[in-house]
XYZ file of N, CA and C in Angstrom:
549
model
N 173.881 90.762 98.084
C 172.875 91.455 97.316
C 172.735 90.851 95.913
N 173.856 90.337 95.372
C 173.798 89.706 94.058
C 172.889 88.492 94.092
N 172.934 87.731 95.213
C 172.109 86.539 95.347
C 170.632 86.923 95.300
N 170.282 88.006 95.971
C 168.897 88.461 95.976
C 168.480 88.924 94.580
N 169.347 89.689 93.930
C 169.021 90.166 92.586
C 168.860 88.993 91.631
N 169.741 87.994 91.758
C 169.635 86.809 90.909
C 168.314 86.101 91.157
N 167.979 85.909 92.439
C 166.720 85.253 92.797
C 165.538 86.005 92.210
N 165.520 87.290 92.439
C 164.407 88.107 91.990
C 164.277 88.056 90.475
N 165.379 88.225 89.804
C 165.348 88.233 88.348
C 164.896 86.888 87.805
N 165.399 85.836 88.375
C 165.113 84.508 87.841
C 163.746 83.989 88.247
N 163.280 84.351 89.419
C 162.042 83.791 89.939
C 160.821 84.107 89.090
N 160.704 85.310 88.614
C 159.473 85.730 87.968
C 159.573 85.938 86.457
N 160.650 85.496 85.865
C 160.832 85.671 84.424
C 159.930 84.734 83.641
N 159.548 85.189 82.488
C 158.768 84.315 81.610
C 159.724 83.436 80.837
N 159.641 82.144 81.080
C 160.461 81.215 80.326
C 159.534 80.185 79.705
N 159.646 80.005 78.434
C 158.701 79.148 77.730
C 159.331 77.887 77.179
N 160.525 77.550 77.617
C 161.184 76.370 77.063
C 160.581 75.059 77.567
N 159.826 75.099 78.662
C 159.216 73.879 79.197
C 158.124 73.400 78.254
N 158.043 72.118 78.063
C 157.065 71.543 77.132
C 155.644 71.909 77.553
N 154.947 72.621 76.700
C 153.596 73.084 77.005
C 152.637 71.937 77.297
N 152.859 70.778 76.724
C 151.960 69.652 76.939
C 151.927 69.163 78.372
N 152.972 69.428 79.163
C 153.021 68.982 80.552
C 152.345 69.954 81.502
N 151.982 71.115 81.042
C 151.417 72.131 81.921
C 149.903 72.175 81.787
N 149.249 72.389 82.929
C 147.804 72.495 82.937
C 147.404 73.634 83.869
N 146.215 74.143 83.656
C 145.698 75.186 84.523
C 145.186 74.555 85.810
N 145.570 75.129 86.933
C 145.173 74.647 88.247
C 144.538 75.811 88.988
N 143.531 75.533 89.797
C 142.894 76.581 90.586
C 143.539 76.624 91.974
N 144.009 77.805 92.362
C 144.617 78.032 93.665
C 144.028 79.306 94.239
N 143.537 79.233 95.450
C 142.976 80.421 96.085
C 141.824 81.008 95.312
N 141.042 80.134 94.670
C 139.867 80.574 93.933
C 140.150 81.137 92.559
N 141.400 81.125 92.127
C 141.761 81.696 90.823
C 142.517 80.667 89.981
N 142.297 80.738 88.697
C 143.038 79.882 87.773
C 144.495 80.341 87.728
N 145.399 79.383 87.779
C 146.831 79.647 87.642
C 147.220 79.196 86.238
N 147.531 80.146 85.410
C 147.798 79.873 84.004
C 149.276 79.570 83.780
N 149.585 78.455 83.128
C 150.982 78.076 82.917
C 151.745 79.010 81.988
N 151.053 79.888 81.283
C 151.745 80.836 80.415
C 152.017 82.166 81.116
N 151.655 82.272 82.389
C 151.937 83.480 83.178
C 153.048 83.185 84.170
N 153.681 84.249 84.654
C 154.768 84.079 85.616
C 154.218 83.796 87.004
N 155.118 83.405 87.872
C 154.758 83.107 89.253
C 154.086 84.307 89.896
N 154.625 85.492 89.713
C 154.049 86.677 90.355
C 152.700 87.039 89.735
N 152.568 86.915 88.428
C 151.283 87.228 87.787
C 150.172 86.331 88.326
N 150.470 85.062 88.502
C 149.470 84.144 89.036
C 149.227 84.370 90.523
N 150.300 84.562 91.291
C 150.154 84.737 92.744
C 149.283 85.941 93.085
N 149.359 86.986 92.278
C 148.540 88.175 92.524
C 147.046 87.870 92.512
N 146.650 86.808 91.834
C 145.232 86.464 91.727
C 144.751 85.474 92.774
N 145.644 84.870 93.528
C 145.268 83.867 94.525
C 144.895 84.528 95.836
N 143.651 84.365 96.249
C 143.232 84.957 97.529
C 143.879 84.241 98.714
N 144.470 83.067 98.488
C 145.167 82.335 99.552
C 146.615 82.771 99.717
N 147.089 83.666 98.851
C 148.490 84.062 98.897
C 148.685 85.574 99.013
N 147.721 86.278 99.585
C 147.849 87.734 99.716
C 148.988 88.113 100.667
N 149.211 87.328 101.709
C 150.309 87.622 102.628
C 151.646 87.419 101.929
N 151.766 86.339 101.154
C 152.997 86.091 100.412
C 153.264 87.228 99.428
N 152.257 87.653 98.715
C 152.413 88.750 97.751
C 152.841 90.029 98.480
N 152.211 90.323 99.622
C 152.592 91.508 100.396
C 154.039 91.411 100.868
N 154.451 90.214 101.261
C 155.827 90.015 101.720
C 156.815 90.215 100.568
N 156.486 89.688 99.394
C 157.351 89.858 98.224
C 157.471 91.350 97.894
N 156.372 92.070 97.982
C 156.408 93.517 97.729
C 157.257 94.232 98.779
N 157.064 93.878 100.062
C 157.814 94.523 101.142
C 159.306 94.245 101.031
N 159.665 93.076 100.521
C 161.075 92.735 100.351
C 161.677 93.429 99.129
N 160.824 94.091 98.338
C 161.308 94.798 97.162
C 161.677 93.878 96.017
N 161.062 92.715 95.982
C 161.423 91.721 94.976
C 160.614 91.811 93.685
N 159.467 92.459 93.710
C 158.577 92.449 92.555
C 159.184 93.129 91.332
N 159.777 94.299 91.517
C 160.268 95.095 90.388
C 161.334 94.395 89.566
N 162.128 93.585 90.202
C 163.241 92.968 89.488
C 162.985 91.519 89.077
N 161.756 91.067 89.238
C 161.451 89.666 88.933
C 161.129 89.469 87.455
N 162.087 89.767 86.627
C 161.888 89.652 85.183
C 162.950 88.806 84.485
N 163.882 88.201 85.226
C 164.951 87.409 84.621
C 164.490 86.007 84.259
N 165.427 85.193 83.810
C 165.126 83.823 83.398
C 165.074 82.893 84.601
N 164.200 81.914 84.558
C 164.108 80.853 85.560
C 164.750 79.619 84.984
N 164.231 78.467 85.294
C 163.035 78.231 86.108
C 163.368 78.023 87.581
N 162.342 78.139 88.413
C 162.460 77.920 89.839
C 161.284 77.116 90.352
N 161.540 76.420 91.429
C 160.500 75.713 92.167
C 160.224 76.530 93.413
N 158.962 76.920 93.611
C 158.588 77.733 94.759
C 157.644 76.938 95.647
N 158.009 76.834 96.905
C 157.126 76.253 97.912
C 156.404 77.443 98.540
N 155.168 77.675 98.083
C 154.446 78.911 98.379
C 153.528 78.767 99.590
N 153.874 79.412 100.703
C 153.020 79.344 101.888
C 151.723 80.134 101.694
N 150.653 79.585 102.199
C 149.352 80.248 102.150
C 149.244 81.286 103.260
N 148.177 82.061 103.224
C 147.894 83.005 104.304
C 147.806 82.262 105.635
N 147.142 81.098 105.637
C 147.029 80.303 106.866
C 148.394 79.845 107.365
N 149.312 79.551 106.440
C 150.669 79.162 106.830
C 151.351 80.320 107.564
N 151.237 81.525 107.019
C 151.805 82.690 107.698
C 151.108 82.929 109.031
N 149.818 82.593 109.102
C 149.063 82.749 110.339
C 149.533 81.842 111.464
N 150.269 80.794 111.148
C 150.811 79.892 112.169
C 152.028 80.483 112.878
N 152.628 81.514 112.291
C 153.779 82.155 112.919
C 153.320 82.870 114.189
N 154.218 83.078 115.145
C 153.827 83.796 116.359
C 153.192 85.152 116.046
N 152.260 85.554 116.861
C 151.547 86.828 116.673
C 152.547 87.970 116.468
N 152.288 88.779 115.454
C 153.106 89.950 115.169
C 154.306 89.692 114.271
N 154.593 88.436 113.961
C 155.781 88.116 113.160
C 155.700 88.722 111.766
N 154.586 88.511 111.085
C 154.463 89.032 109.717
C 154.531 90.545 109.720
N 153.833 91.172 110.633
C 153.845 92.641 110.719
C 155.257 93.171 110.960
N 156.035 92.458 111.756
C 157.415 92.854 112.028
C 158.294 92.643 110.798
N 158.122 91.501 110.129
C 158.963 91.186 108.973
C 158.792 92.159 107.814
N 157.595 92.681 107.615
C 157.356 93.554 106.464
C 157.795 95.005 106.707
N 158.306 95.285 107.898
C 158.834 96.626 108.168
C 160.135 96.817 107.390
N 160.375 98.019 106.883
C 161.580 98.276 106.074
C 162.885 97.845 106.745
N 162.985 98.013 108.041
C 164.229 97.657 108.722
C 164.468 96.139 108.783
N 163.470 95.344 108.434
C 163.603 93.883 108.460
C 163.620 93.264 107.058
N 163.861 94.097 106.067
C 163.851 93.643 104.669
C 164.830 92.493 104.421
N 166.008 92.543 105.010
C 167.003 91.487 104.830
C 166.524 90.145 105.368
N 165.951 90.162 106.545
C 165.426 88.933 107.146
C 164.277 88.391 106.316
N 163.398 89.263 105.892
C 162.262 88.851 105.066
C 162.739 88.232 103.756
N 163.712 88.845 103.124
C 164.261 88.323 101.876
C 164.874 86.943 102.096
N 165.581 86.766 103.198
C 166.176 85.470 103.526
C 165.096 84.399 103.648
N 164.026 84.710 104.337
C 162.936 83.741 104.514
C 162.273 83.425 103.180
N 161.990 84.443 102.383
C 161.330 84.214 101.093
C 162.196 83.386 100.151
N 163.478 83.682 100.072
C 164.351 82.948 99.154
C 164.632 81.532 99.642
N 164.388 81.265 100.922
C 164.517 79.904 101.458
C 163.401 79.001 100.930
N 162.337 79.563 100.428
C 161.209 78.807 99.870
C 161.386 78.499 98.381
N 162.556 78.814 97.834
C 162.782 78.674 96.396
C 163.983 77.768 96.134
N 163.783 76.823 95.225
C 164.840 75.912 94.793
C 165.071 76.161 93.302
N 166.322 76.323 92.886
C 166.583 76.505 91.453
C 166.129 75.287 90.654
N 165.604 75.524 89.475
C 165.160 74.444 88.592
C 163.670 74.214 88.688
N 163.169 73.433 87.764
C 161.738 73.113 87.722
C 161.571 71.707 88.282
N 161.277 71.626 89.585
C 161.131 70.353 90.279
C 159.644 70.067 90.480
N 159.042 69.372 89.512
C 157.648 68.999 89.712
C 157.594 67.792 90.640
N 156.391 67.340 90.971
C 156.255 66.259 91.951
C 156.932 64.977 91.476
N 156.941 64.742 90.191
C 157.597 63.555 89.654
C 159.112 63.621 89.878
N 159.708 64.777 89.633
C 161.148 64.948 89.840
C 161.505 64.854 91.318
N 160.665 65.422 92.176
C 160.912 65.347 93.620
C 160.795 63.899 94.084
N 159.776 63.184 93.611
C 159.596 61.769 93.978
C 160.800 60.943 93.549
N 161.327 61.209 92.366
C 162.505 60.485 91.884
C 163.715 60.786 92.769
N 163.887 62.038 93.162
C 165.000 62.407 94.036
C 164.869 61.711 95.391
N 163.655 61.625 95.913
C 163.416 60.932 97.182
C 163.748 59.446 97.033
N 163.339 58.861 95.931
C 163.638 57.448 95.670
C 165.146 57.228 95.607
N 165.846 58.096 94.858
C 167.300 57.984 94.727
C 168.008 58.174 96.068
N 167.393 58.941 96.952
C 167.972 59.215 98.270
C 167.509 58.251 99.346
N 166.949 57.123 98.925
C 166.472 56.111 99.879
C 165.477 56.666 100.892
N 164.534 57.459 100.382
C 163.454 57.959 101.232
C 163.545 59.421 101.605
N 164.652 60.072 101.264
C 164.825 61.499 101.561
C 165.587 62.160 100.429
N 165.253 63.407 100.175
C 166.003 64.200 99.204
C 166.292 65.559 99.832
N 167.489 66.039 99.622
C 167.875 67.351 100.135
C 168.063 68.295 98.957
N 167.444 69.477 99.077
C 167.514 70.475 98.017
C 168.141 71.752 98.553
N 169.069 72.319 97.786
C 169.684 73.602 98.148
C 168.755 74.720 97.682
N 168.450 75.639 98.573
C 167.557 76.750 98.250
C 168.347 77.927 97.691
N 167.642 78.866 97.093
C 168.265 80.084 96.589
C 168.913 80.856 97.738
N 168.353 80.771 98.916
C 168.892 81.439 100.097
C 170.236 80.843 100.493
N 170.495 79.594 100.101
C 171.751 78.940 100.420
C 171.618 77.813 101.421
N 170.445 77.679 102.019
C 170.216 76.608 102.980
C 169.712 75.353 102.298
N 169.231 74.421 103.088
C 168.707 73.177 102.545
C 167.309 72.886 103.078
N 166.529 72.249 102.233
C 165.226 71.697 102.601
C 165.309 70.201 102.347
N 164.731 69.417 103.233
C 164.702 67.972 103.071
C 163.273 67.564 102.747
N 163.117 66.760 101.711
C 161.793 66.291 101.285
C 161.686 64.794 101.530
N 160.505 64.365 101.961
C 160.218 62.944 102.126
C 158.713 62.737 102.012
N 158.348 61.514 101.795
C 156.935 61.166 101.723
C 156.485 60.636 103.081
N 155.320 61.086 103.525
C 154.653 60.534 104.702
C 153.313 60.053 104.198
N 153.243 58.756 103.924
C 152.074 58.217 103.245
C 152.077 58.750 101.833
N 150.991 59.401 101.440
C 150.891 59.975 100.094
C 151.187 61.467 100.074
N 151.643 62.012 101.206
C 151.891 63.450 101.305
C 153.388 63.755 101.243
N 153.710 64.793 100.484
C 155.087 65.281 100.424
C 155.281 66.257 101.574
N 156.292 65.980 102.392
C 156.580 66.798 103.564
C 157.990 67.352 103.453
N 158.124 68.644 103.738
C 159.420 69.317 103.764
C 159.837 69.512 105.215
N 161.115 69.336 105.476
C 161.660 69.637 106.796
C 162.697 70.727 106.615
N 162.566 71.804 107.403
C 163.506 72.914 107.288
C 164.711 72.687 108.193
N 165.640 73.616 108.162
C 166.881 73.481 108.920
C 166.673 73.555 110.432
N 165.539 74.052 110.863
C 165.246 74.131 112.296
C 164.442 72.929 112.776
N 164.115 72.011 111.843
C 163.352 70.825 112.209
C 161.856 70.975 112.035
N 161.412 72.149 111.591
C 159.993 72.365 111.330
C 159.573 71.647 110.054
N 158.295 71.312 109.967
C 157.800 70.615 108.783
C 156.665 71.385 108.120
N 156.530 71.139 106.834
C 155.482 71.751 106.030
C 155.028 70.714 105.018
N 153.723 70.642 104.786
C 153.157 69.671 103.862
C 152.701 70.368 102.589
N 152.996 69.752 101.455
C 152.511 70.256 100.175
C 151.025 69.929 100.078
N 150.208 70.951 99.876
C 148.758 70.760 99.785
C 148.247 70.793 98.355
N 148.949 71.506 97.485
C 148.640 71.532 96.048
C 149.982 71.430 95.330
N 150.119 70.426 94.466
C 151.381 70.213 93.773
C 151.275 70.611 92.305
N 152.428 70.792 91.704
C 152.548 70.955 90.256
C 151.686 72.064 89.661
N 151.811 73.262 90.201
C 151.139 74.425 89.626
C 152.176 75.080 88.712
N 152.112 74.712 87.438
C 153.116 75.155 86.472
C 152.935 76.620 86.115
N 154.085 77.291 85.958
C 154.158 78.699 85.595
C 155.091 78.811 84.396
N 155.090 79.936 83.731
C 155.987 80.088 82.588
C 157.452 80.065 83.016
N 157.727 80.400 84.265
C 159.103 80.446 84.747
C 159.369 79.500 85.915
N 158.578 78.449 86.027
C 158.839 77.484 87.082
C 157.601 76.705 87.458
N 157.610 76.225 88.680
C 156.492 75.453 89.210
C 156.312 75.812 90.679
N 155.062 75.877 91.103
C 154.737 76.164 92.495
C 154.156 74.914 93.128
N 154.525 74.700 94.393
C 153.878 73.715 95.247
C 153.375 74.514 96.450
N 152.084 74.506 96.687
C 151.495 75.240 97.811
C 151.784 74.458 99.087
N 152.248 75.160 100.131
C 152.564 74.519 101.401
C 151.756 75.127 102.542
N 151.586 74.328 103.597
C 150.720 74.736 104.710
C 151.435 75.371 105.882
N 152.772 75.494 105.807
C 153.556 76.066 106.890
C 154.755 76.797 106.290
N 155.115 77.918 106.875
C 156.308 78.661 106.454
C 157.533 77.881 106.943
N 158.469 77.597 106.022
C 159.713 76.946 106.411
C 160.746 78.008 106.740
N 161.626 77.687 107.687
C 162.588 78.680 108.171
C 164.028 78.209 108.047
N 164.893 79.088 107.547
C 166.317 78.743 107.487
C 166.916 78.777 108.882
N 168.085 78.187 109.003
C 168.780 78.153 110.290
C 169.351 79.522 110.610
């Protein structure tokens, strides 16, 4: 439970130590994502992330998301959640599945502010692959396929970053096209 509280507190906190000159406003889901707002404040405005926002609420993570970051969030779109088997999202958001939902959500988060430049450097240092430990405790593997950043989860599933470097006051978001799953 401490891990979840830490994740929640750190994920959505306003942290302003990141150099403002590196942050820019990006449009996601038809809404501007402001670098001076937190991850949750911006996500609430993205019409492409309503399922993610509902999942965060169902997991009970919103209320405690006020601690310090930064975090890197690989944020699945509504379409990404739509790729899951029929009924999966509806089942996950039920109160009795809160633990499983929290595990999946925290698997999409890596401690630190890993923008595309930092991820590319890690991939270079790893001779074409970089492994990142998630807040959930598992690992995600990143690699380039042509000009696209692709994540591989512990089950062998892949997800592609469709929008990179969406800076937030408490981290950075990379929009992904598939939900990644821990082992």
